[in-house]
Coordinates of C-alpha atoms in Angstrom, one line a residue:
M16 CA 0.0 0.0 0.0
K17 CA 2.8 2.4 0.8
R18 CA 4.4 1.6 -2.6
L19 CA 1.1 2.4 -4.3
R20 CA 0.7 5.7 -2.5
W21 CA 4.2 6.6 -3.5
M22 CA 3.4 5.8 -7.1
A23 CA 0.3 8.0 -7.1
G24 CA 2.3 10.9 -5.6
V25 CA 5.0 10.5 -8.3
L26 CA 2.4 11.2 -11.0
A27 CA 1.2 14.4 -9.5
A28 CA 4.7 15.5 -8.6
G29 CA 6.2 14.6 -12.0
L30 CA 3.5 16.5 -13.9
A31 CA 3.9 19.6 -11.6
L32 CA 7.6 19.6 -12.3
A33 CA 7.1 19.1 -16.0
A34 CA 4.8 22.1 -16.1
A35 CA 6.8 24.4 -13.8
G36 CA 10.4 23.1 -14.0
C37 CA 13.4 25.1 -15.3
G38 CA 14.8 24.6 -18.8
G39 CA 13.0 23.7 -22.0
G40 CA 12.5 25.7 -25.1
D41 CA 14.3 25.2 -28.4
K42 CA 17.4 27.3 -28.7
A43 CA 18.3 29.3 -31.8
E44 CA 21.2 27.0 -32.7
D45 CA 18.9 23.9 -32.8
A46 CA 18.0 24.8 -36.4
N47 CA 21.5 23.7 -37.5
G48 CA 23.1 22.0 -34.5
P49 CA 22.5 18.4 -33.4
V50 CA 19.1 17.7 -31.8
S51 CA 18.5 14.4 -29.9
L52 CA 14.9 13.6 -29.2
R53 CA 13.7 10.8 -27.0
M54 CA 10.2 9.3 -27.1
T55 CA 9.1 6.9 -24.4
V56 CA 6.8 4.0 -25.5
W57 CA 5.6 0.8 -23.8
T58 CA 5.9 -1.6 -26.7
A59 CA 8.8 -4.0 -26.8
N60 CA 7.6 -5.5 -30.1
K61 CA 10.6 -5.6 -32.4
D62 CA 8.6 -5.1 -35.6
Q63 CA 6.9 -2.0 -34.2
L64 CA 10.1 -0.6 -33.0
A65 CA 11.7 -1.3 -36.3
L66 CA 8.9 0.7 -38.0
F67 CA 9.4 3.6 -35.6
D68 CA 13.1 3.6 -36.4
K69 CA 12.4 3.6 -40.1
I70 CA 10.1 6.6 -39.8
A71 CA 12.8 8.4 -37.7
A72 CA 15.4 7.6 -40.4
D73 CA 13.1 8.9 -43.1
Y74 CA 12.7 12.1 -41.1
K75 CA 16.5 12.5 -40.8
T76 CA 16.9 12.6 -44.6
T77 CA 15.2 16.1 -44.5
H78 CA 16.3 17.0 -41.0
P79 CA 19.9 15.7 -40.8
N80 CA 20.6 17.3 -37.5
V81 CA 17.7 15.5 -35.7
T82 CA 18.1 12.0 -34.2
V83 CA 15.2 10.2 -32.5
K84 CA 15.5 7.4 -30.0
F85 CA 12.6 5.3 -28.8
D86 CA 12.8 4.4 -25.2
A87 CA 10.7 1.3 -24.3
L88 CA 9.5 1.3 -20.7
P89 CA 7.7 -1.7 -19.0
F90 CA 3.9 -1.7 -19.8
A91 CA 2.8 -2.6 -16.3
S92 CA 4.6 0.3 -14.7
Y93 CA 4.8 2.7 -17.6
T94 CA 3.2 5.8 -16.2
T95 CA 5.1 5.5 -13.0
A96 CA 8.4 5.1 -14.8
L97 CA 7.6 8.0 -17.1
T98 CA 6.7 10.4 -14.3
T99 CA 9.6 9.3 -12.2
Q100 CA 11.9 10.3 -15.1
V101 CA 10.1 13.7 -15.3
A102 CA 10.4 14.2 -11.5
G103 CA 14.0 13.3 -11.7
G104 CA 14.8 15.9 -14.3
N105 CA 15.1 13.4 -17.1
S106 CA 12.0 14.2 -19.1
P107 CA 11.6 12.7 -22.5
D108 CA 10.7 15.0 -25.4
L109 CA 7.7 13.0 -26.4
A110 CA 5.8 10.3 -24.6
W111 CA 3.0 7.8 -25.2
I112 CA 0.2 8.3 -22.7
F113 CA -2.6 6.0 -21.7
E114 CA -6.2 7.2 -22.1
K115 CA -6.8 6.7 -18.3
D116 CA -4.1 9.3 -17.6
A117 CA -5.1 11.8 -20.3
P118 CA -7.1 14.1 -18.0
D119 CA -4.2 14.6 -15.7
F120 CA -1.7 15.1 -18.4
V121 CA -3.9 17.4 -20.5
S122 CA -4.8 19.6 -17.5
S123 CA -1.4 19.6 -16.0
G124 CA 0.2 22.3 -18.2
A125 CA 3.1 20.0 -18.8
L126 CA 2.2 19.3 -22.5
T127 CA 2.7 21.5 -25.5
D128 CA -0.3 22.7 -27.5
L129 CA 0.2 20.7 -30.8
T130 CA -2.5 22.5 -32.7
P131 CA -0.4 25.3 -34.4
T132 CA 2.3 22.8 -35.5
L133 CA -0.1 20.1 -36.8
K134 CA -2.3 22.6 -38.6
G135 CA 0.6 24.5 -40.0
T136 CA 2.4 21.5 -41.4
A137 CA 2.0 21.2 -45.2
G138 CA 0.0 18.1 -46.2
Y139 CA -0.9 17.2 -42.7
N140 CA -4.7 17.5 -43.2
Y141 CA -5.6 18.2 -39.6
D142 CA -9.3 18.1 -40.3
D143 CA -9.0 14.5 -41.2
L144 CA -8.7 13.6 -37.5
A145 CA -12.0 12.3 -36.3
P146 CA -13.4 14.6 -33.6
A147 CA -14.4 11.6 -31.5
T148 CA -10.8 10.4 -31.3
T149 CA -9.3 13.8 -30.2
K150 CA -11.9 14.7 -27.6
L151 CA -10.0 13.2 -24.7
W152 CA -6.8 14.9 -25.6
A153 CA -8.1 18.4 -26.1
A154 CA -9.0 21.4 -23.9
D155 CA -10.2 24.8 -24.8
G156 CA -9.9 24.1 -28.5
K157 CA -6.2 23.1 -28.2
L158 CA -4.9 19.6 -28.8
Y159 CA -2.3 18.4 -26.2
G160 CA -2.0 14.8 -27.3
Y161 CA -2.2 13.1 -30.7
P162 CA -4.3 9.9 -30.4
F163 CA -2.1 7.7 -32.5
S164 CA -4.0 4.5 -31.5
T165 CA -7.7 4.1 -31.2
S166 CA -7.8 0.3 -30.7
P167 CA -11.1 -1.6 -30.2
F168 CA -11.2 -4.5 -27.7
V169 CA -12.1 -7.7 -29.5
M170 CA -12.3 -11.4 -28.9
F171 CA -9.5 -13.5 -30.5
Y172 CA -10.2 -17.2 -30.5
N173 CA -8.4 -20.5 -31.1
A174 CA -10.8 -22.4 -33.4
D175 CA -8.8 -25.7 -33.0
M176 CA -9.1 -25.7 -29.2
L177 CA -12.8 -24.8 -29.2
T178 CA -13.6 -27.5 -31.7
K179 CA -11.6 -30.1 -29.8
A180 CA -13.7 -29.2 -26.7
G181 CA -16.9 -29.6 -28.6
A182 CA -17.7 -25.9 -28.3
Q183 CA -19.0 -23.5 -31.0
T184 CA -16.6 -20.8 -32.2
P185 CA -17.6 -17.1 -31.9
D186 CA -18.2 -16.9 -35.7
Q187 CA -20.6 -19.8 -35.5
L188 CA -22.4 -18.2 -32.6
I189 CA -22.5 -14.9 -34.5
A190 CA -24.1 -16.7 -37.5
A191 CA -26.7 -18.1 -35.2
N192 CA -27.3 -14.7 -33.6
Q193 CA -26.2 -16.1 -30.2
W194 CA -22.9 -14.3 -29.6
T195 CA -23.4 -13.3 -26.0
W196 CA -21.2 -13.3 -22.9
T197 CA -23.2 -16.2 -21.5
A198 CA -22.6 -18.2 -24.7
A199 CA -18.9 -17.3 -24.7
E200 CA -18.5 -18.4 -21.1
Q201 CA -20.4 -21.7 -21.7
A202 CA -18.0 -22.5 -24.6
A203 CA -15.0 -21.5 -22.5
A204 CA -16.1 -23.8 -19.6
K205 CA -15.8 -26.8 -21.9
V206 CA -12.1 -26.3 -22.6
P207 CA -10.5 -27.4 -19.2
A208 CA -12.3 -30.7 -19.3
A209 CA -11.0 -31.4 -22.8
E210 CA -7.5 -30.1 -22.2
P211 CA -6.4 -30.1 -18.6
G212 CA -4.2 -27.2 -17.8
K213 CA -5.8 -25.0 -20.5
F214 CA -8.4 -22.3 -19.9
G215 CA -11.3 -21.1 -22.0
L216 CA -11.3 -17.4 -21.7
V217 CA -8.7 -14.8 -20.5
I218 CA -9.2 -11.0 -20.3
R219 CA -5.6 -10.1 -21.3
D220 CA -3.5 -7.9 -19.0
F221 CA -6.2 -8.0 -16.3
D222 CA -4.3 -10.5 -14.0
Y223 CA -6.4 -9.4 -11.0
K224 CA -4.4 -6.2 -11.0
I225 CA -5.4 -4.0 -13.9
W226 CA -9.1 -3.8 -13.0
D227 CA -10.1 -1.3 -15.6
N228 CA -9.5 -3.9 -18.4
L229 CA -12.7 -5.5 -17.1
A230 CA -14.5 -2.6 -18.9
S231 CA -14.6 -4.9 -22.0
L232 CA -17.1 -7.0 -20.0
W233 CA -18.9 -4.2 -18.2
A234 CA -19.7 -2.5 -21.5
G235 CA -22.1 -5.3 -22.5
Y236 CA -24.0 -5.0 -19.2
G237 CA -24.3 -1.2 -19.5
A238 CA -22.1 -0.7 -16.4
A239 CA -19.4 1.8 -15.7
P240 CA -17.2 2.4 -12.7
W241 CA -18.5 6.0 -12.1
S242 CA -21.1 8.3 -13.4
A243 CA -20.7 10.4 -16.6
D244 CA -19.8 13.5 -14.6
G245 CA -17.2 11.4 -12.6
K246 CA -18.7 12.3 -9.2
T247 CA -20.5 9.1 -8.2
C248 CA -19.3 5.6 -7.8
Q249 CA -21.3 3.0 -9.8
F250 CA -19.7 -0.2 -8.7
T251 CA -22.9 -0.9 -6.6
S252 CA -25.3 -0.4 -9.6
Q253 CA -27.3 -3.5 -10.5
S254 CA -25.7 -3.6 -13.9
M255 CA -22.2 -3.7 -12.4
V256 CA -23.3 -6.3 -9.8
D257 CA -24.7 -8.5 -12.6
A258 CA -21.5 -8.2 -14.6
M259 CA -19.2 -8.9 -11.7
T260 CA -21.3 -11.8 -10.5
F261 CA -21.1 -13.3 -13.9
L262 CA -17.3 -12.9 -13.9
H263 CA -17.0 -14.4 -10.4
N264 CA -19.0 -17.5 -11.4
A265 CA -16.9 -17.9 -14.6
V266 CA -13.7 -18.1 -12.5
Y267 CA -14.8 -20.0 -9.4
T268 CA -17.8 -22.0 -10.3
D269 CA -17.4 -22.9 -14.0
K270 CA -13.6 -22.7 -14.1
A271 CA -13.9 -21.1 -17.5
M272 CA -11.3 -18.4 -16.6
P273 CA -8.0 -18.8 -14.7
P274 CA -8.0 -17.9 -11.0
P275 CA -5.7 -15.4 -9.3
G276 CA -2.0 -16.4 -9.6
T277 CA -2.5 -18.5 -12.8
A278 CA -1.1 -17.4 -16.1
A279 CA -2.7 -18.4 -19.3
D280 CA -1.5 -16.7 -22.5
F281 CA -3.8 -17.1 -25.5
F282 CA -1.0 -16.3 -28.0
A283 CA 1.1 -19.2 -26.5
G284 CA -1.8 -21.6 -26.9
D285 CA -2.9 -21.6 -23.2
S286 CA -6.5 -20.5 -23.6
A287 CA -9.2 -20.8 -26.3
M288 CA -10.3 -17.1 -26.2
T289 CA -8.9 -13.8 -25.1
V290 CA -10.2 -10.3 -24.9
T291 CA -7.6 -7.8 -26.0
Q292 CA -7.1 -4.9 -28.4
I293 CA -7.1 -5.5 -32.1
S294 CA -3.5 -4.2 -32.3
R295 CA -2.4 -7.6 -30.9
A296 CA -3.3 -9.3 -34.2
S297 CA 0.2 -9.0 -35.5
T298 CA 1.3 -11.4 -32.7
L299 CA -0.5 -14.2 -34.6
K300 CA 1.5 -14.1 -37.8
D301 CA 3.3 -17.3 -36.8
A302 CA 0.4 -18.9 -34.9
K303 CA 0.4 -22.8 -35.0
F304 CA -3.4 -22.9 -34.7
K305 CA -6.4 -21.8 -36.7
W306 CA -7.6 -18.5 -35.2
G307 CA -10.3 -15.9 -35.7
V308 CA -11.5 -12.6 -34.3
A309 CA -14.9 -11.3 -33.3
P310 CA -16.5 -8.2 -31.8
L311 CA -17.1 -8.2 -28.0
P312 CA -20.1 -10.4 -27.1
A313 CA -23.5 -8.9 -26.1
G314 CA -24.5 -8.7 -22.5
T315 CA -27.8 -7.7 -20.9
A316 CA -27.4 -4.3 -22.5
G317 CA -26.8 -5.7 -25.9
A318 CA -23.6 -5.6 -28.0
Q319 CA -21.5 -2.7 -26.8
Q320 CA -18.1 -2.1 -28.2
L321 CA -15.2 -0.5 -26.4
F322 CA -11.9 1.0 -27.4
G323 CA -8.8 2.1 -25.7
Q324 CA -6.7 5.0 -26.8
A325 CA -3.1 6.0 -26.6
G326 CA -1.9 9.5 -27.3
I327 CA 1.5 11.1 -27.9
G328 CA 2.3 14.3 -26.0
V329 CA 5.3 16.7 -26.2
F330 CA 6.6 18.0 -22.9
G331 CA 6.9 21.8 -23.0
K332 CA 9.8 21.9 -20.5
A333 CA 11.9 19.3 -22.3
K334 CA 15.0 20.5 -24.3
H335 CA 13.4 20.7 -27.7
P336 CA 9.6 21.0 -27.6
Q337 CA 9.3 22.6 -31.1
A338 CA 11.6 20.1 -32.7
A339 CA 9.6 17.3 -31.0
A340 CA 6.3 18.7 -32.2
D341 CA 7.7 19.0 -35.7
F342 CA 8.8 15.3 -35.6
L343 CA 5.4 14.3 -34.3
A344 CA 3.8 16.1 -37.3
F345 CA 5.9 13.9 -39.5
F346 CA 5.4 10.7 -37.5
S347 CA 1.6 11.2 -37.7
N348 CA 1.2 12.6 -41.2
P349 CA -1.1 10.7 -43.7
D350 CA 1.6 8.5 -45.2
N351 CA 3.1 7.4 -41.9
S352 CA -0.4 7.0 -40.3
A353 CA -1.1 4.5 -43.0
K354 CA 2.1 2.6 -42.2
L355 CA 1.4 2.6 -38.5
A356 CA -2.2 1.4 -39.1
Q357 CA -0.9 -2.2 -39.2
Y358 CA -0.4 -2.0 -35.5
F359 CA -2.4 1.1 -34.3
P360 CA -5.8 1.9 -35.7
P361 CA -5.5 5.5 -36.8
P362 CA -7.7 8.5 -35.9
R363 CA -7.8 9.6 -39.6
T364 CA -11.3 9.2 -41.2
S365 CA -9.6 8.8 -44.6
L366 CA -7.9 5.6 -43.4
L367 CA -10.9 4.1 -41.6
N368 CA -12.0 1.9 -44.5
A369 CA -11.5 -1.8 -45.1
T370 CA -9.5 -1.3 -48.3
T371 CA -6.8 0.9 -46.7
L372 CA -6.6 -1.1 -43.4
K373 CA -6.4 -4.3 -45.3
A374 CA -3.2 -3.2 -47.0
A375 CA -1.6 -2.6 -43.5
N376 CA -3.2 -5.6 -41.9
P377 CA -2.8 -8.6 -44.2
L378 CA -3.6 -11.1 -41.4
L379 CA -7.2 -9.8 -41.1
T380 CA -9.9 -10.1 -43.8
A381 CA -11.8 -7.1 -45.1
E382 CA -14.9 -8.4 -43.4
Q383 CA -13.1 -8.6 -40.0
L384 CA -11.7 -5.2 -40.4
D385 CA -15.1 -3.8 -41.2
S386 CA -17.1 -5.5 -38.5
V387 CA -14.5 -5.5 -35.8
V388 CA -12.1 -2.5 -36.3
I389 CA -14.1 0.1 -38.2
N390 CA -17.4 -0.7 -36.4
G391 CA -15.6 -0.7 -33.0
I392 CA -14.1 2.7 -33.6
K393 CA -17.2 4.3 -35.1
N394 CA -19.7 2.9 -32.6
G395 CA -17.6 2.1 -29.5
T396 CA -16.9 4.1 -26.4
V397 CA -13.6 4.9 -24.9
K398 CA -12.4 3.4 -21.6
A399 CA -13.2 5.4 -18.6
S400 CA -10.8 8.1 -17.4
H401 CA -10.7 10.5 -14.5
S402 CA -8.6 13.3 -13.1
G403 CA -6.5 12.0 -10.2
Y404 CA -6.6 8.5 -11.8
A405 CA -3.5 7.2 -10.0
K406 CA -5.1 7.6 -6.6
I407 CA -8.4 6.2 -7.8
D408 CA -6.6 3.2 -9.3
E409 CA -4.8 2.5 -6.1
A410 CA -8.1 2.7 -4.0
V411 CA -10.0 0.4 -6.4
R412 CA -7.2 -2.1 -6.7
A413 CA -6.9 -2.5 -3.0
A414 CA -10.7 -2.7 -2.3
M415 CA -11.1 -5.3 -5.1
D416 CA -9.1 -7.8 -3.0
A417 CA -12.3 -8.8 -1.2
Y418 CA -14.0 -9.6 -4.5
Y419 CA -11.1 -11.7 -5.7
Q420 CA -11.9 -14.5 -3.2
Q421 CA -13.7 -17.8 -3.7
G422 CA -17.1 -17.5 -2.0
A423 CA -17.0 -13.7 -2.0
D424 CA -20.1 -11.7 -1.3
V425 CA -20.1 -9.8 -4.6
P426 CA -22.5 -7.0 -3.7
A427 CA -20.7 -6.4 -0.3
A428 CA -17.3 -6.4 -2.0
L429 CA -18.4 -3.9 -4.5
A430 CA -19.9 -1.7 -1.8
G431 CA -16.5 -1.7 -0.3
V432 CA -15.0 -0.4 -3.5
C433 CA -17.5 2.5 -3.5
K434 CA -16.7 3.3 0.1
A435 CA -13.0 3.5 -0.8
V436 CA -13.3 5.5 -4.0
E437 CA -16.2 7.9 -3.6
P438 CA -14.2 10.6 -1.7
L439 CA -11.6 10.5 -4.5
L440 CA -14.2 10.9 -7.2
S441 CA -15.7 14.0 -5.7
A442 CA -12.3 15.5 -5.0
G443 CA -10.9 14.8 -8.5
S444 CA -13.9 15.7 -10.7

């Protein structure tokens, strides 16, 4: 708990220092002298990093004095590592930012207004950015983060494993108009009996720690962790109780999902289905099994799609904010956005069509791209965010321990979550 409180404090302190710290601002000699830019990212995927390096190399052909380094930080502790760097006076020039942290970063004053640079760059076509994708990253008509990835949550499945277990695949259930969370869980429950040591369904990166990844399940039940204005806890709502009761039964009664402390990686063949973002599709290029992808199942509130976002911000007090903004304009121009689309669904409306995305995503069919990716972005909602998210995350994570127990009283455990988080919601909204 002390460690978590320290982490929450680092985010606030780091952003304050980034906004008010000394230094920053491009010097006159930067136009001709050497400029070294550093962008923090959370991917360790070699193909993605190779693409970033290629874009940086292309930029260097017209800006020979600019060198860009991509600094991969661990995914699970990314925000803490980033803000620790900032607080320690080692701020990157550019940084990836999770959607859950967007309100804090945007309101902090630490980030540069990107609007003049992006609008003023020839051929950038700023108006091509879909307004729904930029909303979270803007304030007072100014854009403080470029939403480079608007990635829908989907269900990947191992058709071979499901067939061996005598279960229908998601595509078969979709064809029968029966693609629901209940049907998915029933199919998943058949897997451990057919293949001991395997599991039916995993919500990737949840691991009983990253609780907000459960939003992919809550969405189908019409549930949310807090009200739209961010002031009221909704973990005790009937829709949330229903969703969390369903999840608890899937883990402890039907054994369809791995319990706490058990790892089951879909991409390594350990589970039949996984909920994750579509950007993981590239991981399956060498898969040894027949696989498919489907939209999120329907819950009691129908089929509700969800997407996560990641933005890129430029720190105003870093050494070269204008040079960093100029590079970001190149990194996110129409041509490079099309290249990045193979991993990160772009915010550009001109690229949100099956033909364009198919060229960048050869592993997915045009039908999958249309029904899963494009539909997910156009009709989905973004994961919940809130100012002061680090403290809220700490409170929810600790309070959820009572829920993660076999035989837990689900309504009582969720009431405990609200008791812990309600004061922070009213304080941070």
